């Protein structure tokens, strides 16, 4: 054993451990599946939104740790020459590769969910602490990167706006048919659409109990709405354990729900529709259960919901988007409370209401500041919204009247 103070061995062991934490955290976070990310907690979701900051922080931390490790490891070989000195160098390098890189990456991959959930708060703090160093460093590297790319003559990816302009010009010049350009544009737009915007919300989902206690009732309800599959739960809607085909519930009456149960895919509600499409393609399935940031069940989504977003937009303007709206007179519509705000905006163009609300019913509830009652009226940006029907705590139908053009800079609610 090399004659060196104990504190030096302790320091080197600590630096190896810190390097292992960096490597394991990086591997765990970037190997998370979308459904796992949704169950990993809010801190992990925040970290996911700041992927670049996290990556730069963990790489910067690992770089500093490794520099310190080799600087102090060099003191182990002080006074040694020849093969002895070379042996110390190789031993310290091998220790870093095995203990600081290979083993932690293996552990990080296998225990990614636990590590991501455990380490996310720590890395959020680290991101804040190294921000004064990270930000100028990132700007410097981005500047160098742009310079290198410009000199190499490489082309950057088109932004959605630039791609839309290219498609519009291609259609105008006859290079693409109008419907072809529209179809491509709608597929591109899937990147900006969140799963929660197209899913069937939890309150509208029919669940089958794993023990079969509500089998007949759920099967008949599923058949009535022409559902092809139903999620299977074990003790509550937040405990989805699989899925069952509605057809199988009738075709195989002697087989229990547990026997008919099949695995189901989970996706986070904040994932884009394009990410959802990739997941369904990779898993070779047509449906998934949507989970919120706390891991609870938010709803369900199918491939048909994505197709509706693509194909529905290609119909005659306004034809499919307010298909459930009932005209009551000049500029007055009765719409379902579940009508999405995005669909409303696309139909009425400039009459935009805040998109942080998913549905018309949710928008009215937010404006009222309480659970609405039938007959309640609220105004917003030239629109008069009257609650027509409420069932339980949910707005079923809203009568919307276009009263006037909203003045510039206005749009707040009024009683």
Coordinates of N, CA and C in Angstrom, one line a residue, residues 67-245:
X67 N -11.5 16.5 -12.3 CA -10.3 17.3 -12.3 C -9.7 17.2 -10.9
X68 N -10.5 17.4 -9.9 CA -10.1 17.3 -8.5 C -9.6 15.9 -8.2
X69 N -10.3 14.9 -8.7 CA -9.9 13.5 -8.4 C -8.5 13.3 -8.9
X70 N -8.2 13.6 -10.2 CA -6.9 13.4 -10.8 C -5.8 14.2 -10.1
X71 N -6.2 15.4 -9.7 CA -5.2 16.3 -9.1 C -4.7 15.7 -7.7
X72 N -5.7 15.2 -6.9 CA -5.3 14.6 -5.7 C -4.7 13.2 -5.8
X73 N -5.2 12.5 -6.9 CA -4.7 11.1 -7.1 C -3.2 11.2 -7.5
X74 N -2.8 12.3 -8.1 CA -1.4 12.5 -8.6 C -0.5 12.5 -7.3
X75 N -1.1 12.9 -6.2 CA -0.2 13.0 -5.0 C 0.1 11.6 -4.5
X76 N -0.7 10.6 -4.9 CA -0.4 9.2 -4.5 C 0.9 8.7 -5.1
X77 N 1.1 9.2 -6.3 CA 2.3 8.8 -7.0 C 3.5 9.7 -6.8
X78 N 3.4 10.7 -5.9 CA 4.5 11.6 -5.6 C 5.7 10.8 -5.1
X79 N 6.9 11.0 -5.7 CA 8.1 10.3 -5.3 C 8.3 8.9 -6.0
X80 N 7.3 8.4 -6.7 CA 7.4 7.2 -7.4 C 7.9 7.4 -8.8
X81 N 8.6 6.5 -9.4 CA 9.1 6.6 -10.7 C 8.9 5.3 -11.5
X82 N 9.0 5.4 -12.8 CA 8.9 4.2 -13.7 C 7.6 3.5 -13.6
X83 N 7.7 2.2 -13.5 CA 6.4 1.4 -13.6 C 5.5 1.6 -12.3
X84 N 6.1 2.0 -11.2 CA 5.3 2.2 -10.0 C 4.4 3.4 -10.2
X85 N 5.0 4.5 -10.8 CA 4.2 5.7 -11.1 C 3.1 5.4 -12.1
X86 N 3.5 4.7 -13.1 CA 2.5 4.3 -14.2 C 1.4 3.4 -13.6
X87 N 1.8 2.6 -12.7 CA 0.8 1.7 -12.1 C -0.3 2.5 -11.3
X88 N 0.2 3.5 -10.6 CA -0.7 4.4 -9.8 C -1.7 5.1 -10.7
X89 N -1.1 5.6 -11.9 CA -2.0 6.4 -12.8 C -3.0 5.4 -13.4
X90 N -2.6 4.2 -13.8 CA -3.6 3.3 -14.4 C -4.6 2.8 -13.3
X91 N -4.2 2.6 -12.1 CA -5.1 2.2 -11.0 C -6.2 3.3 -10.8
X92 N -5.8 4.6 -10.7 CA -6.7 5.6 -10.4 C -7.7 5.8 -11.6
X93 N -7.1 5.7 -12.8 CA -8.0 5.8 -14.0 C -9.0 4.6 -14.1
X94 N -8.5 3.4 -13.8 CA -9.4 2.3 -13.8 C -10.5 2.4 -12.7
X95 N -10.1 2.9 -11.6 CA -11.1 3.1 -10.5 C -12.2 4.1 -10.9
X96 N -11.8 5.2 -11.6 CA -12.8 6.2 -12.0 C -13.7 5.6 -13.1
X97 N -13.2 4.8 -14.0 CA -14.0 4.2 -15.1 C -15.0 3.2 -14.5
X98 N -14.6 2.4 -13.6 CA -15.5 1.4 -13.0 C -16.4 1.9 -12.0
X99 N -15.9 2.6 -11.0 CA -16.7 3.1 -9.9 C -17.4 4.4 -10.2
X100 N -16.8 5.2 -11.1 CA -17.4 6.5 -11.4 C -18.2 6.5 -12.6
X101 N -18.1 5.5 -13.5 CA -18.8 5.6 -14.8 C -19.6 4.3 -15.0
X102 N -19.0 3.2 -15.2 CA -19.6 2.0 -15.6 C -20.7 1.5 -14.6
X103 N -20.3 1.3 -13.4 CA -21.2 0.8 -12.3 C -22.4 1.7 -12.1
X104 N -22.1 3.1 -11.9 CA -23.3 3.9 -11.7 C -24.3 4.0 -12.9
X105 N -23.7 3.9 -14.1 CA -24.6 3.9 -15.3 C -25.5 2.7 -15.3
X106 N -24.9 1.5 -14.9 CA -25.7 0.3 -14.8 C -26.8 0.4 -13.8
X107 N -26.4 0.9 -12.6 CA -27.4 1.1 -11.5 C -28.4 2.1 -11.9
X108 N -28.0 3.2 -12.5 CA -28.9 4.3 -12.9 C -30.0 3.8 -13.9
X109 N -29.5 2.9 -14.8 CA -30.5 2.3 -15.8 C -31.5 1.4 -15.2
X110 N -31.0 0.6 -14.2 CA -31.9 -0.4 -13.6 C -32.9 0.3 -12.6
X111 N -32.3 1.2 -11.9 CA -33.1 1.9 -10.8 C -33.5 3.3 -11.2
X112 N -33.8 3.5 -12.5 CA -34.0 4.9 -13.0 C -35.1 5.6 -12.3
X113 N -36.2 4.9 -12.1 CA -37.4 5.6 -11.5 C -37.1 6.1 -10.1
X114 N -36.5 5.2 -9.2 CA -36.2 5.6 -7.9 C -35.1 6.7 -7.8
X115 N -34.1 6.6 -8.6 CA -33.0 7.6 -8.6 C -33.5 8.9 -9.1
X116 N -34.3 8.9 -10.2 CA -34.9 10.2 -10.7 C -35.7 10.9 -9.7
X117 N -36.6 10.1 -9.0 CA -37.5 10.7 -8.0 C -36.7 11.2 -6.8
X118 N -35.6 10.5 -6.4 CA -34.8 10.9 -5.3 C -33.9 12.0 -5.5
X119 N -33.2 12.0 -6.7 CA -32.2 13.0 -7.0 C -32.7 14.3 -7.7
X120 N -33.9 14.3 -8.2 CA -34.4 15.5 -8.9 C -34.4 16.8 -8.0
X121 N -34.8 16.7 -6.8 CA -34.8 18.0 -6.0 C -33.3 18.5 -5.8
X122 N -32.4 17.5 -5.6 CA -31.0 17.9 -5.4 C -30.5 18.6 -6.7
X123 N -30.8 18.1 -7.8 CA -30.3 18.7 -9.1 C -31.0 20.0 -9.4
X124 N -32.2 20.2 -9.0 CA -32.8 21.5 -9.1 C -32.1 22.6 -8.3
X125 N -31.7 22.2 -7.1 CA -30.9 23.1 -6.3 C -29.6 23.4 -6.9
X126 N -28.9 22.4 -7.5 CA -27.6 22.6 -8.1 C -27.7 23.4 -9.3
X127 N -28.8 23.3 -10.1 CA -29.0 24.1 -11.3 C -29.0 25.6 -10.9
X128 N -29.7 25.9 -9.8 CA -29.8 27.3 -9.3 C -28.4 27.8 -8.8
X129 N -27.7 26.9 -8.1 CA -26.4 27.3 -7.5 C -25.3 27.6 -8.6
X130 N -25.3 26.8 -9.7 CA -24.3 27.0 -10.7 C -24.8 27.9 -11.9
X131 N -26.0 28.5 -11.7 CA -26.5 29.3 -12.8 C -25.5 30.5 -13.2
X132 N -24.9 31.1 -12.2 CA -23.9 32.2 -12.6 C -22.8 31.7 -13.5
X133 N -22.4 30.5 -13.4 CA -21.4 29.9 -14.2 C -21.9 29.3 -15.5
X134 N -23.1 28.6 -15.3 CA -23.6 27.9 -16.4 C -24.1 28.8 -17.6
X135 N -24.8 29.9 -17.2 CA -25.4 30.7 -18.3 C -24.4 31.3 -19.2
X136 N -23.3 32.0 -18.7 CA -22.3 32.5 -19.7 C -21.6 31.4 -20.4
X137 N -21.4 30.3 -19.8 CA -20.7 29.1 -20.5 C -21.6 28.6 -21.6
X138 N -22.9 28.5 -21.4 CA -23.8 28.0 -22.4 C -23.9 29.0 -23.6
X139 N -23.9 30.3 -23.3 CA -23.9 31.3 -24.3 C -22.7 31.3 -25.2
X140 N -21.5 31.1 -24.5 CA -20.3 31.0 -25.2 C -20.2 29.8 -26.1
X141 N -20.7 28.6 -25.6 CA -20.6 27.4 -26.4 C -21.6 27.5 -27.5
X142 N -22.8 28.1 -27.3 CA -23.8 28.2 -28.4 C -23.2 29.1 -29.5
X143 N -22.5 30.2 -29.1 CA -21.9 31.1 -30.1 C -20.9 30.4 -30.9
X144 N -20.0 29.6 -30.2 CA -19.0 28.8 -31.0 C -19.7 27.8 -31.9
X145 N -20.8 27.1 -31.4 CA -21.5 26.1 -32.2 C -22.1 26.8 -33.4
X146 N -22.7 27.9 -33.3 CA -23.3 28.6 -34.5 C -22.2 29.0 -35.5
X147 N -21.0 29.4 -35.0 CA -19.9 29.8 -35.8 C -19.4 28.6 -36.6
X148 N -19.3 27.4 -35.9 CA -18.8 26.2 -36.6 C -19.8 25.7 -37.6
X149 N -21.1 25.7 -37.2 CA -22.1 25.3 -38.2 C -22.2 26.2 -39.4
X150 N -22.1 27.5 -39.2 CA -22.1 28.4 -40.3 C -21.0 28.2 -41.2
X151 N -19.8 28.0 -40.7 CA -18.6 27.8 -41.6 C -18.7 26.4 -42.3
X152 N -19.3 25.5 -41.6 CA -19.4 24.1 -42.2 C -20.5 24.1 -43.3
X153 N -21.4 25.1 -43.3 CA -22.5 25.2 -44.3 C -23.6 24.3 -44.0
X154 N -23.7 23.8 -42.7 CA -24.8 22.9 -42.4 C -26.1 23.7 -42.2
X155 N -27.2 23.1 -42.5 CA -28.5 23.8 -42.4 C -29.2 23.4 -41.1
X156 N -29.8 24.4 -40.4 CA -30.5 24.1 -39.2 C -31.9 23.6 -39.5
X157 N -32.6 23.0 -38.6 CA -34.0 22.6 -38.8 C -34.9 23.8 -38.9
X158 N -36.0 23.6 -39.7 CA -37.0 24.6 -39.9 C -37.8 24.7 -38.6
X159 N -38.2 25.9 -38.3 CA -39.2 26.1 -37.2 C -40.6 25.8 -37.7
X160 N -41.5 25.5 -36.9 CA -42.9 25.2 -37.4 C -43.4 26.3 -38.2
X161 N -43.1 27.6 -37.9 CA -43.6 28.7 -38.6 C -43.0 28.7 -40.0
X162 N -41.7 28.5 -40.1 CA -41.0 28.5 -41.4 C -41.5 27.3 -42.2
X163 N -41.8 26.2 -41.6 CA -42.3 25.0 -42.4 C -43.7 25.3 -42.9
X164 N -44.5 26.0 -42.1 CA -45.8 26.3 -42.6 C -45.8 27.3 -43.8
X165 N -44.8 28.2 -43.7 CA -44.6 29.1 -44.9 C -44.2 28.4 -46.1
X166 N -43.3 27.4 -45.9 CA -42.8 26.6 -47.1 C -44.0 25.8 -47.7
X167 N -44.8 25.2 -46.8 CA -45.9 24.4 -47.3 C -46.9 25.3 -48.0
X168 N -47.2 26.5 -47.5 CA -48.1 27.4 -48.1 C -47.6 27.9 -49.5
X169 N -46.4 28.2 -49.6 CA -45.8 28.6 -50.9 C -45.8 27.4 -51.9
X170 N -45.5 26.2 -51.4 CA -45.5 25.0 -52.2 C -46.9 24.7 -52.8
X171 N -47.9 24.9 -52.0 CA -49.3 24.7 -52.4 C -49.7 25.8 -53.5
X172 N -49.2 27.0 -53.2 CA -49.6 28.1 -54.1 C -48.9 27.9 -55.5
X173 N -47.7 27.4 -55.5 CA -47.0 27.2 -56.7 C -47.3 25.9 -57.4
X174 N -48.2 25.1 -56.8 CA -48.6 23.8 -57.4 C -47.7 22.6 -57.2
X175 N -46.6 22.8 -56.3 CA -45.8 21.7 -56.0 C -46.5 20.7 -55.1
X176 N -47.4 21.1 -54.3 CA -48.2 20.3 -53.5 C -49.7 20.6 -53.6
X177 N -50.5 19.6 -53.6 CA -52.0 19.8 -53.6 C -52.4 20.4 -52.2
X178 N -53.4 21.2 -52.2 CA -53.8 21.9 -51.0 C -54.0 20.9 -49.8
X179 N -54.7 19.8 -50.1 CA -55.0 18.8 -49.0 C -53.7 18.1 -48.6
X180 N -52.7 18.0 -49.5 CA -51.5 17.4 -49.1 C -50.7 18.3 -48.1
X181 N -50.7 19.6 -48.5 CA -50.0 20.6 -47.6 C -50.7 20.7 -46.3
X182 N -52.0 20.7 -46.3 CA -52.8 20.7 -45.0 C -52.5 19.5 -44.1
X183 N -52.4 18.4 -44.8 CA -52.2 17.1 -44.0 C -50.8 17.2 -43.3
X184 N -49.8 17.6 -44.1 CA -48.4 17.7 -43.5 C -48.4 18.7 -42.4
X185 N -49.1 19.9 -42.6 CA -49.1 20.9 -41.6 C -49.8 20.4 -40.3
X186 N -50.8 19.6 -40.4 CA -51.5 19.1 -39.2 C -50.6 18.1 -38.5
X187 N -49.9 17.3 -39.2 CA -49.0 16.3 -38.5 C -47.9 17.1 -37.7
X188 N -47.4 18.2 -38.4 CA -46.4 19.0 -37.7 C -46.9 19.6 -36.4
X189 N -48.2 20.0 -36.5 CA -48.8 20.7 -35.4 C -49.0 19.8 -34.2
X190 N -48.9 18.5 -34.4 CA -49.1 17.5 -33.3 C -48.0 17.8 -32.2
X191 N -46.9 18.4 -32.6 CA -45.9 18.7 -31.6 C -46.3 19.7 -30.5
X192 N -47.3 20.6 -30.9 CA -47.7 21.6 -30.0 C -49.0 21.3 -29.3
X193 N -49.6 20.1 -29.5 CA -50.8 19.7 -28.9 C -50.5 18.7 -27.8
X194 N -51.0 18.9 -26.6 CA -50.7 18.1 -25.4 C -51.8 17.0 -25.3
X195 N -51.4 15.9 -24.8 CA -52.3 14.7 -24.7 C -53.5 15.1 -23.9
X196 N -53.4 15.9 -22.9 CA -54.6 16.3 -22.1 C -55.6 17.0 -22.9
X197 N -55.2 17.6 -24.0 CA -56.2 18.3 -24.9 C -57.0 17.4 -25.7
X198 N -56.6 16.2 -26.0 CA -57.3 15.3 -26.9 C -57.8 14.1 -26.2
X199 N -57.5 13.9 -24.9 CA -57.9 12.7 -24.2 C -59.4 12.7 -23.8
X200 N -59.9 11.5 -23.5 CA -61.2 11.5 -22.9 C -61.0 11.6 -21.4
X201 N -61.6 12.6 -20.7 CA -61.3 12.9 -19.3 C -61.8 11.7 -18.4
X202 N -61.2 11.6 -17.3 CA -61.4 10.5 -16.3 C -62.9 10.4 -16.0
X203 N -63.6 11.5 -15.8 CA -65.0 11.5 -15.4 C -65.9 10.8 -16.5
X204 N -65.4 10.7 -17.8 CA -66.2 10.1 -18.8 C -65.7 8.7 -19.1
X205 N -64.8 8.2 -18.4 CA -64.2 6.9 -18.6 C -65.0 5.8 -17.8
X206 N -65.2 4.7 -18.5 CA -65.9 3.6 -17.8 C -64.8 2.6 -17.4
X207 N -64.7 2.3 -16.1 CA -63.7 1.4 -15.6 C -64.3 0.0 -15.3
X208 N -63.5 -1.0 -15.4 CA -64.0 -2.4 -15.0 C -63.1 -2.8 -13.8
X209 N -63.8 -3.3 -12.8 CA -63.1 -3.7 -11.6 C -62.4 -5.1 -11.9
X210 N -61.2 -5.2 -11.4 CA -60.4 -6.4 -11.6 C -61.1 -7.7 -11.1
X211 N -61.9 -7.5 -10.0 CA -62.6 -8.7 -9.4 C -63.9 -9.0 -10.1
X212 N -64.2 -8.1 -11.1 CA -65.4 -8.4 -12.0 C -66.7 -8.0 -11.3
X213 N -66.7 -7.2 -10.2 CA -67.9 -6.8 -9.5 C -68.8 -6.0 -10.3
X214 N -68.3 -5.2 -11.3 CA -69.2 -4.4 -12.1 C -69.1 -4.8 -13.6
X215 N -68.8 -6.0 -13.8 CA -68.5 -6.5 -15.2 C -69.7 -6.2 -16.1
X216 N -70.8 -6.7 -15.8 CA -72.0 -6.6 -16.7 C -72.4 -5.1 -16.9
X217 N -72.4 -4.3 -15.9 CA -72.7 -2.9 -16.0 C -71.7 -2.2 -16.9
X218 N -70.4 -2.4 -16.6 CA -69.4 -1.8 -17.4 C -69.4 -2.2 -18.9
X219 N -69.7 -3.5 -19.1 CA -69.7 -4.0 -20.5 C -70.9 -3.4 -21.3
X220 N -72.0 -3.3 -20.7 CA -73.2 -2.7 -21.3 C -73.0 -1.2 -21.6
X221 N -72.3 -0.5 -20.6 CA -72.1 0.9 -20.8 C -71.0 1.1 -21.9
X222 N -70.0 0.2 -21.9 CA -69.0 0.3 -23.0 C -69.6 0.1 -24.4
X223 N -70.5 -0.9 -24.4 CA -71.2 -1.2 -25.7 C -72.1 -0.1 -26.1
X224 N -72.7 0.6 -25.2 CA -73.6 1.7 -25.5 C -72.9 2.9 -26.2
X225 N -71.6 3.1 -25.7 CA -70.9 4.2 -26.3 C -69.9 3.7 -27.4
X226 N -70.0 2.5 -27.8 CA -69.2 1.9 -28.8 C -67.7 1.9 -28.5
X227 N -67.4 1.7 -27.2 CA -66.0 1.6 -26.8 C -65.5 0.2 -27.2
X228 N -64.2 0.2 -27.6 CA -63.6 -1.1 -28.0 C -62.8 -1.7 -26.8
X229 N -62.4 -0.9 -25.9 CA -61.7 -1.3 -24.7 C -62.0 -0.5 -23.5
X230 N -61.8 -1.1 -22.3 CA -62.0 -0.4 -21.1 C -60.8 -0.7 -20.1
X231 N -60.4 0.3 -19.4 CA -59.3 0.1 -18.4 C -59.8 -0.7 -17.2
X232 N -58.9 -1.5 -16.7 CA -59.2 -2.4 -15.6 C -58.6 -1.8 -14.4
X233 N -59.3 -1.6 -13.3 CA -58.8 -1.0 -12.1 C -59.0 -2.0 -10.9
X234 N -58.1 -1.8 -9.9 CA -58.2 -2.7 -8.7 C -58.3 -1.8 -7.5
X235 N -59.5 -1.4 -7.1 CA -59.7 -0.6 -5.9 C -59.7 0.9 -6.2
X236 N -60.0 1.4 -7.3 CA -60.1 2.8 -7.6 C -59.5 3.2 -8.9
X237 N -60.0 4.3 -9.5 CA -59.6 4.8 -10.8 C -58.1 5.1 -10.9
X238 N -57.5 5.4 -9.8 CA -56.0 5.7 -9.8 C -55.2 4.4 -9.8
X239 N -55.8 3.3 -9.7 CA -55.0 2.0 -9.7 C -55.4 1.2 -10.9
X240 N -55.0 1.7 -12.1 CA -55.2 0.9 -13.3 C -54.2 -0.2 -13.5
X241 N -54.7 -1.4 -13.7 CA -53.8 -2.6 -13.7 C -53.8 -3.2 -15.1
X242 N -54.5 -2.7 -16.0 CA -54.6 -3.3 -17.4 C -55.8 -2.8 -18.2
X243 N -56.1 -3.6 -19.2 CA -57.2 -3.2 -20.0 C -57.9 -4.5 -20.5
X244 N -59.2 -4.4 -20.9 CA -59.9 -5.5 -21.4 C -60.7 -5.1 -22.6
X245 N -60.8 -5.9 -23.6 CA -61.6 -5.7 -24.8 C -63.1 -5.8 -24.4

